[in-house]
Coordinates of C-alpha atoms in Angstrom, one line a residue:
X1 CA 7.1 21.1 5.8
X2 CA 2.9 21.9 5.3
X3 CA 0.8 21.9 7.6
X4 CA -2.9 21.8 6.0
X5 CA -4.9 22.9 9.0
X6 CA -8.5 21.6 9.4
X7 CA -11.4 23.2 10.8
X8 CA -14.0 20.7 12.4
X9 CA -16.9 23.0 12.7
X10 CA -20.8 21.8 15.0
X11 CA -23.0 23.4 11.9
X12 CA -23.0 23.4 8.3
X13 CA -20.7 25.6 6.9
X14 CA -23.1 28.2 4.7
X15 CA -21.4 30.5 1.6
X16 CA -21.5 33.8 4.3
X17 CA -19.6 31.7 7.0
X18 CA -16.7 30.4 4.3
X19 CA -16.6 33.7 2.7
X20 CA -16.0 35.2 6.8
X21 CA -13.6 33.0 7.2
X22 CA -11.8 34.2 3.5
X23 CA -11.9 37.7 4.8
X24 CA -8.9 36.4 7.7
X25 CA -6.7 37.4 4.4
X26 CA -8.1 41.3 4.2
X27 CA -10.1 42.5 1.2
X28 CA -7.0 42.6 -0.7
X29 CA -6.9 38.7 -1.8
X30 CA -8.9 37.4 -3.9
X31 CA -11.4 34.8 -3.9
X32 CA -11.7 32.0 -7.2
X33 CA -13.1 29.1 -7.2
X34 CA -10.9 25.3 -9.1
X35 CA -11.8 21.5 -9.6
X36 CA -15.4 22.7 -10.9
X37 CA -16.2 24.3 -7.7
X38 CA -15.0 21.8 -5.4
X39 CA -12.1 23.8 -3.9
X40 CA -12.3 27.3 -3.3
X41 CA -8.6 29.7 -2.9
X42 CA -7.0 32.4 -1.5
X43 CA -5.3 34.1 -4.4
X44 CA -2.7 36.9 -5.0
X45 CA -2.8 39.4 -7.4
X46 CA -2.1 37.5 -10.3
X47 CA -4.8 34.8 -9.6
X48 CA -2.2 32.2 -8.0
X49 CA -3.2 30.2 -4.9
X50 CA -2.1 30.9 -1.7
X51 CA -4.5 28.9 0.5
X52 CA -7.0 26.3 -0.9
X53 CA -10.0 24.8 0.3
X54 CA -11.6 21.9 -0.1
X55 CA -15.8 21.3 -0.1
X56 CA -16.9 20.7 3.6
X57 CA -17.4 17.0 4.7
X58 CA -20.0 16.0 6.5
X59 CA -18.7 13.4 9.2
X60 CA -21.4 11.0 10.3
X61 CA -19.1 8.1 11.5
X62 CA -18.5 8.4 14.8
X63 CA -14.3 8.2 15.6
X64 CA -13.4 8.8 12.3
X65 CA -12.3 12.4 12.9
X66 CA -9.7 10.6 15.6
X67 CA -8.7 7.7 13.1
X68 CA -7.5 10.1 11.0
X69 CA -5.9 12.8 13.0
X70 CA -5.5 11.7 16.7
X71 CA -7.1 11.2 20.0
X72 CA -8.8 14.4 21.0
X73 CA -9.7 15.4 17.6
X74 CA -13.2 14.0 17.9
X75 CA -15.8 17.3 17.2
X76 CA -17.5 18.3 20.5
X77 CA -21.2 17.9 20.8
X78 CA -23.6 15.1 20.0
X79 CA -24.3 15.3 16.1
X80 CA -22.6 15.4 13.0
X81 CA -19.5 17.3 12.6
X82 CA -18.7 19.0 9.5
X83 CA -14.5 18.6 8.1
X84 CA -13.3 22.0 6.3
X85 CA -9.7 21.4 4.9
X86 CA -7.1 24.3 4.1
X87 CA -4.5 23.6 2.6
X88 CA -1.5 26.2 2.6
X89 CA 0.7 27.0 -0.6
X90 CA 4.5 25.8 0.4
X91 CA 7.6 27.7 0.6
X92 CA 5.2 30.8 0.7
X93 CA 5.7 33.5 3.6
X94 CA 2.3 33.7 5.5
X95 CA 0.2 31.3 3.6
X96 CA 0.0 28.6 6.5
X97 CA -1.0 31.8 9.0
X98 CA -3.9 32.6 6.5
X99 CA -4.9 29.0 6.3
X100 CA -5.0 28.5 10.4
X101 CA -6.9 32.3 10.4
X102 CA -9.2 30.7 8.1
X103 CA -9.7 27.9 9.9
X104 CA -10.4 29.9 13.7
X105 CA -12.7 31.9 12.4
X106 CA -14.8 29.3 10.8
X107 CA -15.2 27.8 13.9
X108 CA -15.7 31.2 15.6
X109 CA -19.2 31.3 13.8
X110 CA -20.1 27.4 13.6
X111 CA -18.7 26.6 16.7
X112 CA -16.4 23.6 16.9
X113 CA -12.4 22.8 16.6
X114 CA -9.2 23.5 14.9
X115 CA -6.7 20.6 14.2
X116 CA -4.1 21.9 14.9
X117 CA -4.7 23.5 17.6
X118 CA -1.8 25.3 17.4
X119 CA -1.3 25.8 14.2
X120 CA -0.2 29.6 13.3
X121 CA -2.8 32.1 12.3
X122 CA -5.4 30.7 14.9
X123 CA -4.3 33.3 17.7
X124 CA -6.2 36.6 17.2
X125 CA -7.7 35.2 14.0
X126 CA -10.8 38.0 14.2
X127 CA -8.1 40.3 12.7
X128 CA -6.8 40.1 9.3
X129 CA -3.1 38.6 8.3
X130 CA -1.1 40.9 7.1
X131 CA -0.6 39.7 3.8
X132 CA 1.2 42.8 2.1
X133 CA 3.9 41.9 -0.1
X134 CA 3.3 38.1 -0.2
X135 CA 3.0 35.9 -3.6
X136 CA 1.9 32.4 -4.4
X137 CA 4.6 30.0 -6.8
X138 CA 4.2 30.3 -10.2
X139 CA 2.4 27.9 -11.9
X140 CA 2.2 24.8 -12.9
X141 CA 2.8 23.9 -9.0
X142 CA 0.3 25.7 -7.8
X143 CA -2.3 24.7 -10.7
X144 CA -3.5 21.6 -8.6
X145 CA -3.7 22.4 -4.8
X146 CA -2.5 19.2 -3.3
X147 CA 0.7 19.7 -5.1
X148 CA 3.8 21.1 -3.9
X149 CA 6.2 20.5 -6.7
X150 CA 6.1 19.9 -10.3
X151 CA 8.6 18.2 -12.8
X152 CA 8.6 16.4 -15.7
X153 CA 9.1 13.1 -13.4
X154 CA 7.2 13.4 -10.5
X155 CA 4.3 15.6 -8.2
X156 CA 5.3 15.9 -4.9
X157 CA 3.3 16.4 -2.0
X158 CA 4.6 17.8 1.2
X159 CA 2.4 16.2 4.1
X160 CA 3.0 16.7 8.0
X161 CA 0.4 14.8 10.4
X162 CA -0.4 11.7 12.5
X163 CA -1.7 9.6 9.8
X164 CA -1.7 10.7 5.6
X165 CA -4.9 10.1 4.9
X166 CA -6.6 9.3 1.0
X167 CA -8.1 12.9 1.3
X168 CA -10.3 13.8 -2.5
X169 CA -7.4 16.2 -2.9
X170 CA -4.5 13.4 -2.6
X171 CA -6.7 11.2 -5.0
X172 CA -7.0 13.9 -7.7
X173 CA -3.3 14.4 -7.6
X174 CA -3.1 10.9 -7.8
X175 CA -4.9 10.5 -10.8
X176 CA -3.7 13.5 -12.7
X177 CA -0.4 12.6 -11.8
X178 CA -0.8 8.7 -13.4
X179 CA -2.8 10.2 -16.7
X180 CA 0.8 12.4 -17.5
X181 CA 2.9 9.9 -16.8
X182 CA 4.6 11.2 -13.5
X183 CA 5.3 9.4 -10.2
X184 CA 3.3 10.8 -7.4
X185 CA 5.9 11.9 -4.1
X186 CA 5.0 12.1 -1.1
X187 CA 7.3 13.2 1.1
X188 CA 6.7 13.6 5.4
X189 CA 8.5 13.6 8.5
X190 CA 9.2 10.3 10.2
X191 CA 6.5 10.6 12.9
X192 CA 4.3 10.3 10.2
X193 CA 2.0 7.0 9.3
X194 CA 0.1 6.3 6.0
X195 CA -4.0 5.0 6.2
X196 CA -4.3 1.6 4.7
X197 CA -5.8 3.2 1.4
X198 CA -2.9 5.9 0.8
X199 CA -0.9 2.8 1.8
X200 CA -2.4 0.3 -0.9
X201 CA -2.9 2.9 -3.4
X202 CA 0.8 3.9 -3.2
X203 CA 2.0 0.2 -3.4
X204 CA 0.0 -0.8 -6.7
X205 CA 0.6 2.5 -8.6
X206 CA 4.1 4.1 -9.2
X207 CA 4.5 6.3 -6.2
X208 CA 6.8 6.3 -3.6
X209 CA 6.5 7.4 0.0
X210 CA 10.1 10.0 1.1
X211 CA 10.7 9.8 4.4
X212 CA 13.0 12.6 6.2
X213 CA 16.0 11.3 8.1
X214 CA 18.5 12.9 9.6
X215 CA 21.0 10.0 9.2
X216 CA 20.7 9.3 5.5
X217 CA 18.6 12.4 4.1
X218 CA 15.5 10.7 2.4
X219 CA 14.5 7.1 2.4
X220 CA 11.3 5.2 0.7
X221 CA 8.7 4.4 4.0
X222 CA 7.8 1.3 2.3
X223 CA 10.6 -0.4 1.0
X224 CA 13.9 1.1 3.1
X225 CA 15.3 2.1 0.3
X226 CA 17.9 5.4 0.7
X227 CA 16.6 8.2 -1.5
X228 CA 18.3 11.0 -3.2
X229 CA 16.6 13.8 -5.5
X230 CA 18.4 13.7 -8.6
X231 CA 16.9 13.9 -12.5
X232 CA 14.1 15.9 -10.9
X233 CA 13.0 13.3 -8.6
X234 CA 13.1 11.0 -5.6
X235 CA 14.8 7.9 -6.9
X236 CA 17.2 5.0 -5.0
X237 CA 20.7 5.7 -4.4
X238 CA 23.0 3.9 -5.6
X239 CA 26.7 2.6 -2.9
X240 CA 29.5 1.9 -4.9
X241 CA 29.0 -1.7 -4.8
X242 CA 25.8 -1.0 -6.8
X243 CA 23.3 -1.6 -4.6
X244 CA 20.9 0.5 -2.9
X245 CA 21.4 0.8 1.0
X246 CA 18.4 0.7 3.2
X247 CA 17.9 3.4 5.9
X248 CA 18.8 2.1 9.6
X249 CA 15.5 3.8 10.6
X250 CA 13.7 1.7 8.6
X251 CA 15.2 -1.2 10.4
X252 CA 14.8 -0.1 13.7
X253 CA 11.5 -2.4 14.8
X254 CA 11.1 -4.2 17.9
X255 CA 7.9 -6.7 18.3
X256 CA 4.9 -5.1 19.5
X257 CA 2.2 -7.8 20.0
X258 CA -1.0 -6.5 17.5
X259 CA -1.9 -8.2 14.4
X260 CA -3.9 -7.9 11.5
X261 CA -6.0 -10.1 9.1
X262 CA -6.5 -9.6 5.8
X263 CA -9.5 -11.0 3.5
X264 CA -9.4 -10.3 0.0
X265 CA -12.0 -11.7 -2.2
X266 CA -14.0 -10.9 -5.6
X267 CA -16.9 -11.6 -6.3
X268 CA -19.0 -11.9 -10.0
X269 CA -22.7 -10.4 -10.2
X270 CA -25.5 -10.7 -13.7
X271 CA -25.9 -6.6 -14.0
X272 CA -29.6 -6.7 -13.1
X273 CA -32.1 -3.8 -12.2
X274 CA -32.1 -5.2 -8.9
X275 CA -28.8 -6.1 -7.9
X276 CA -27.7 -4.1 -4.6
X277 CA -24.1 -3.7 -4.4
X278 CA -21.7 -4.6 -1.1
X279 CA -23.4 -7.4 0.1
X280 CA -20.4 -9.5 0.2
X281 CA -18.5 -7.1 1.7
X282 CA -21.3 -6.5 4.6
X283 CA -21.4 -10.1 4.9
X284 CA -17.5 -10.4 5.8
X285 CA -17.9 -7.2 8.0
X286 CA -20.4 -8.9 9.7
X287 CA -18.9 -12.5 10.6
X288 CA -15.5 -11.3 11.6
X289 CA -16.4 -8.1 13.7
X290 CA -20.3 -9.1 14.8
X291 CA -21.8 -6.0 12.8
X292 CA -22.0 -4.1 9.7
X293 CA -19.4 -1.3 8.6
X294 CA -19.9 2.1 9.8
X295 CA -19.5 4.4 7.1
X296 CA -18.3 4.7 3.7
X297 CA -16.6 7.6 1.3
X298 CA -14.7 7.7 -1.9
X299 CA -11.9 9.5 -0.2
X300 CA -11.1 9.6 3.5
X301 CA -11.8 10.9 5.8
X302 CA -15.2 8.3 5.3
X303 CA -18.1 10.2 6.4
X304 CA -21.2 8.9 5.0
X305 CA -23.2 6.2 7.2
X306 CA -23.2 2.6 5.6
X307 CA -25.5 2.2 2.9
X308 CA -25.4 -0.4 0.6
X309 CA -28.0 1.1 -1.8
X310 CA -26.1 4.5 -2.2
X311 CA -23.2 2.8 -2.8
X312 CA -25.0 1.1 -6.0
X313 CA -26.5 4.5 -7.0
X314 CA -22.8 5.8 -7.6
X315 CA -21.4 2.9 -9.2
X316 CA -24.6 2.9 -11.3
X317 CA -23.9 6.6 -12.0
X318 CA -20.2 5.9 -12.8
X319 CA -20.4 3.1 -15.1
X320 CA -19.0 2.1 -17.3
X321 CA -16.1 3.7 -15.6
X322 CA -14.4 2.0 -12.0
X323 CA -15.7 3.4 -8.6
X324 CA -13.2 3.3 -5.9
X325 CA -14.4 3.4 -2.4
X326 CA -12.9 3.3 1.3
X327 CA -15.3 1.5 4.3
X328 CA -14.5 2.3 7.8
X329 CA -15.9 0.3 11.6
X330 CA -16.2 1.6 14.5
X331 CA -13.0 2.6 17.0
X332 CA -13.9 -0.8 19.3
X333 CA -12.9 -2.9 16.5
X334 CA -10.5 -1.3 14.0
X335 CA -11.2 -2.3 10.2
X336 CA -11.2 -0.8 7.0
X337 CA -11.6 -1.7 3.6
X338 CA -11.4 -0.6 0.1
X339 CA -13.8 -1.7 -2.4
X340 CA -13.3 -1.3 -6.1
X341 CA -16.5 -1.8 -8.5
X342 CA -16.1 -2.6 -11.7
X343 CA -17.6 -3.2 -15.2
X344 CA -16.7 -6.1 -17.2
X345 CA -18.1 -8.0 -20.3
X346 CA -19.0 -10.8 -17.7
X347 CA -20.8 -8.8 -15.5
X348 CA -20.5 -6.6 -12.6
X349 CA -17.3 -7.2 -10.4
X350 CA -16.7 -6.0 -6.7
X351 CA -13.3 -6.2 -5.8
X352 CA -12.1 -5.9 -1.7
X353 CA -9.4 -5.9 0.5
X354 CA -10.9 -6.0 4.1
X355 CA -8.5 -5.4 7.2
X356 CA -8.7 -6.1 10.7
X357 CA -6.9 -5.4 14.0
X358 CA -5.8 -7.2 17.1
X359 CA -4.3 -5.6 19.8
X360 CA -2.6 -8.1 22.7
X361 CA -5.0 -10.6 24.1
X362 CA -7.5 -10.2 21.0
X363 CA -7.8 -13.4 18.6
X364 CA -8.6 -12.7 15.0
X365 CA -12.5 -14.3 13.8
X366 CA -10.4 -17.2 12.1
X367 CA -12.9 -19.7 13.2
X368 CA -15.2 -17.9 11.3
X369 CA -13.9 -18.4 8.2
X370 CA -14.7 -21.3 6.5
X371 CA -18.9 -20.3 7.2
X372 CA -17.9 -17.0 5.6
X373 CA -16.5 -18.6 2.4
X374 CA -19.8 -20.8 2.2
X375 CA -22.1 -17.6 2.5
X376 CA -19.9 -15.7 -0.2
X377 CA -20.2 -19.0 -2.2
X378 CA -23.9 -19.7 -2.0
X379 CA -25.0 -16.2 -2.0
X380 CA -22.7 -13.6 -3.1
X381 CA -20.7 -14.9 -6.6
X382 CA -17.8 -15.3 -5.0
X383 CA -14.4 -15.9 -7.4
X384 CA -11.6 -16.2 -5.1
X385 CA -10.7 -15.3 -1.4
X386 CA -7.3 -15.3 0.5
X387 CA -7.1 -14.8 4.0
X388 CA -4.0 -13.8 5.9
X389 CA -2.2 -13.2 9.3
X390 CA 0.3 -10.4 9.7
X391 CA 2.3 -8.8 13.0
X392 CA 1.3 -4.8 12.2
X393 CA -0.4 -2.2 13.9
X394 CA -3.9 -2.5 15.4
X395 CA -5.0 0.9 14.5
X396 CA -4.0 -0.3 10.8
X397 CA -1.7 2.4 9.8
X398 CA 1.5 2.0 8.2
X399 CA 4.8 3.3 10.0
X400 CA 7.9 4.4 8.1
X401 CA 9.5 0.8 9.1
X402 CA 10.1 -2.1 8.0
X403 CA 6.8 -4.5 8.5
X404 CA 6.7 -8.7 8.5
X405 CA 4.7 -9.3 4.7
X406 CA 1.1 -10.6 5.6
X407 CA 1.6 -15.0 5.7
X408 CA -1.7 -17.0 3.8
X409 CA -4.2 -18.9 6.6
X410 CA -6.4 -20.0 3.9
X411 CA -7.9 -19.6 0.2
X412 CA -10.7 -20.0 -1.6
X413 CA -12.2 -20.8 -4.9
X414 CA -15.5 -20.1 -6.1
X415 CA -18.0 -22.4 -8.6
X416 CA -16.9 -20.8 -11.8
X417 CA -13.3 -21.2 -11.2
X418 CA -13.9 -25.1 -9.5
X419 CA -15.4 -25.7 -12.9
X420 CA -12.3 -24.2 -14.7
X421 CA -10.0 -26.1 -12.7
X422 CA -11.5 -29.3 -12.9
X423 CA -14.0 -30.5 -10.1
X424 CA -11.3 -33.5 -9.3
X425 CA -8.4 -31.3 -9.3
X426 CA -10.2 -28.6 -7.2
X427 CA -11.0 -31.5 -4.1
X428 CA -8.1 -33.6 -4.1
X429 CA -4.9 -31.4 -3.9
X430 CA -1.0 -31.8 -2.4
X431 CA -1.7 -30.0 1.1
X432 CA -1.8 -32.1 4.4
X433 CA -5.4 -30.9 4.8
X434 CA -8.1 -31.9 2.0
X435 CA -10.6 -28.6 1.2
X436 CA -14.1 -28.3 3.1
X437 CA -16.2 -28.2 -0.1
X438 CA -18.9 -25.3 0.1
X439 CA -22.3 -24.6 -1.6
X440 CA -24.0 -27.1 -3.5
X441 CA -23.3 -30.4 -4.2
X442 CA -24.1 -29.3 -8.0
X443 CA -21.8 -26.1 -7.8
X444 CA -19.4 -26.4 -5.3
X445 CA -16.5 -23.9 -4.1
X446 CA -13.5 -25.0 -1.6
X447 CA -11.9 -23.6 1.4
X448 CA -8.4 -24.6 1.8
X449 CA -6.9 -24.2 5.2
X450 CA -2.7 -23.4 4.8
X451 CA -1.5 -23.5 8.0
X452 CA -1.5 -21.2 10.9
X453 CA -0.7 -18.0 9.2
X454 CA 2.3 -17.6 11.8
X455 CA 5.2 -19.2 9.7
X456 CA 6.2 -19.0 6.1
X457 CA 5.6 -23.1 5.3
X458 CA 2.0 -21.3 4.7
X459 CA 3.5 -20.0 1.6
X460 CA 5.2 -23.0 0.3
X461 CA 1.5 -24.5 1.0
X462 CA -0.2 -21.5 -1.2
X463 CA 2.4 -22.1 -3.7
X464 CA 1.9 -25.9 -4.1
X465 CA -1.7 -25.6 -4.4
X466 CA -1.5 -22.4 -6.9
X467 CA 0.7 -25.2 -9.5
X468 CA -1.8 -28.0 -8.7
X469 CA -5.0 -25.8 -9.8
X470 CA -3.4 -24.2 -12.8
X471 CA -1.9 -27.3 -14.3
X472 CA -5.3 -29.0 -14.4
X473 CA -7.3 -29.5 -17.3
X474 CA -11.1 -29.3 -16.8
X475 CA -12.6 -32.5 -16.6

């Protein structure tokens, strides 16, 4: 399995101290440059990759060095940290020694940490690998660095550590992977977690997540589903009744008292010169964790401090085109969030999934709720909300089991879509609990409570009011 070794380094990483750190490989390699100068390689003799690695990162979000990769992966030293990924060719002899090489003596000259510690190459790194004889795979594989192995079907990405994060590598693959029509793979060992974006972004694209077992071979980490490779990819198995069997591993769950909530809303904005972006996202941060968000990225790890303005500026820059982006808190209160911006003939659209967690003894902000959904109402063009309560990990990763599905608490409707519905309709529904009307009297939105987000009658609620609203006609 890969290991892409990462070299969290106290100063900026300069051309001379990346091209030092190159020279772990002897004169003999050479040095070339992919993704428009984004990743620099390793290469053999016949230009193929053997190690690549990615732009530095500056990290100016405290904790999210340990979000990503573990307690006592934090950078040493009061300032910000700069994040140097390598990533290591597979099934190549060496290439993982040259990438942890790489990696030591980087942080040789700029002081600072290699994750993993132990990670081969790192011991004696001041003296070249021997790297006689050695040779990258052909290509395609190795002509995008995050992946592993090419077919027709599928790209498949080999990934071993705590948490697979939404790296800029992972979400090129992605994309390239989507434009030819394959299914992106990632395939890790079963101490492995995803982040909540590699996690969301695998669930609403067609990927799949192959988990190692050694019971059943391969099963899918979100779904249980037993996996074989056959027609040159990762695809369910089939029993001879027909049905696809679902990996005891994945079963194997036992309560473990954290919980998250999860508030996904979209709001509608009039494209004007002086519209500031994420507002409504900084205004849910603030009411259900007491503060803004931390930092920001468009890839993980998230390193930029929270700034609603450059935010704007690169959705600005991007349009007319989507801009994707990943918000992070602080390690007291665990919450992240992905944000999508987008253009429409309406207007400007911001699009986010915002997710909390509880550990034992912590209540979610539910109270606060209902004065959040007034705010995003009266002040942020708010659409629709829907709030919900599920039993998963605090720290907000996803294991390789199975998880209880998130159960609605409330939902919310905006003006625009009050008036769609029918202002009637919209107040007087089937649930036990009539709606707390928000805004104005003159454009009104409505918070409808659902239960307590513990059983699955909230669902049936959810339902019933879904078939109300849409069967209305506007008055």
């Amino acid at each position: 399995m890969t290991k892409d070794v990462i070299a969290l380094t106290e100063r900026m990483p300069d051309a001379l101290s990346v091209l030092a750190g190159l020279l772990a490989g002897g004169p003999e390699l050479r040095v070339e440059t992919a993704g428009e100068g984004a990743v620099v390689q390793l290469c053999d003799d016949d230009g193929r990759p053997l190690v690549s690695i990615e732009v530095p990162l500056m990290l100016r979000v405290p904790g999210e060095a340990a979000r990503l990769l573990g307690p006592g992966a934090e950078p040493s030293g009061d300032g910000p940290a700069w994040w140097v990924e390598a990533r290591a060719a597979a099934g190549v002899p060496r290439a993982e020694e040259l990438a942890g090489a790489f990696a030591a003596r980087l942080t040789m000259l700029l002081g600072g940490r290699v994750w993993p510690p132990d990670a081969p190459g790192t011991v004696g790194a001041a003296r070249p690998v021997d790297v006689s004889g050695i040779s990258a795979v052909p290509a395609p594989a190795a002509a995008q660095p995050a992946v592993d192995m090419l077919t027709d079907k599928a790209a498949v990405v080999l990934q071993d550590r705590p948490v697979v994060p939404m790296t800029s590598w992972l979400t090129e693959a992605l994309r390239a992977t989507l434009e030819s029509g394959r299914s992106l793979q990632i395939v890790t060992p079963p101490h492995c977690r995803l982040s909540l974006p590699t996690r969301a972004l695998l669930e609403s694209t067609d990927s799949r997540w192959v988990v190692q077992d050694e019971r059943c071979g391969y099963y899918d980490g979100l779904t249980g589903a037993v996996l074989r490779w056959q027609d040159d990819a990762f695809s369910p198995d089939r029993a001879e009744n027909g049905r696809t069997p679902v990996a005891d591993a994945f079963t194997e769950t036992r309560p473990i008292g954290e919980r998250q909530l999860i508030v996904s809303f979209r709001t509608q904005h009039r494209p004007t010169d002086d519209l500031v972006l994420g507002g409504a996202l900084e205004a849910a941060w603030k009411a259900l964790t007491g503060g803004p968000p931390a930092g920001w990225g468009t890839a993980e790890p998230a390193g930029l401090p929270w700034s609603r303005r450059q935010l704007t500026e690169l959705a600005y820059d991007r349009a007319p085109r989507p801009t994707w982006t990943v918000v992070v808190g602080t390690p007291a209160r665990p919450a992240v969030a992905t944000l999508r911006v987008i253009r429409t003939p309406e207007g400007v659209e911001e699009d986010v999934t915002l997710t909390l967690g509880h550990g034992p003894g912590e209540t979610p902000a539910l109270d606060a709720l209902p004065g959040l959904a007034d705010e995003l109402v009266t002040r942020h063009g708010l659409q629709t909300m829907l709030c919900q309560l599920r039993e998963a990990r605090r720290d907000l990763s996803a294991p390789p089991r199975f998880e209880h599905p998130p159960l609605p608490y409330a939902f919310v409707l905006g003006p625009a879509q009050v008036r769609e519905a029918g202002r009637d309709t919209a107040s007087r529904t089937p649930l036990d609990e009539a709606p707390v009307r928000l805004g104005s009297n003159a454009r009104p939105g409505y918070y409808y409570p659902l239960g307590d987000g513990e059983t699955a009658e909230s669902w049936a609620a959810l339902e019933r009011l879904m078939r109300h609203l849409r069967g209305a006609s506007p008055a």
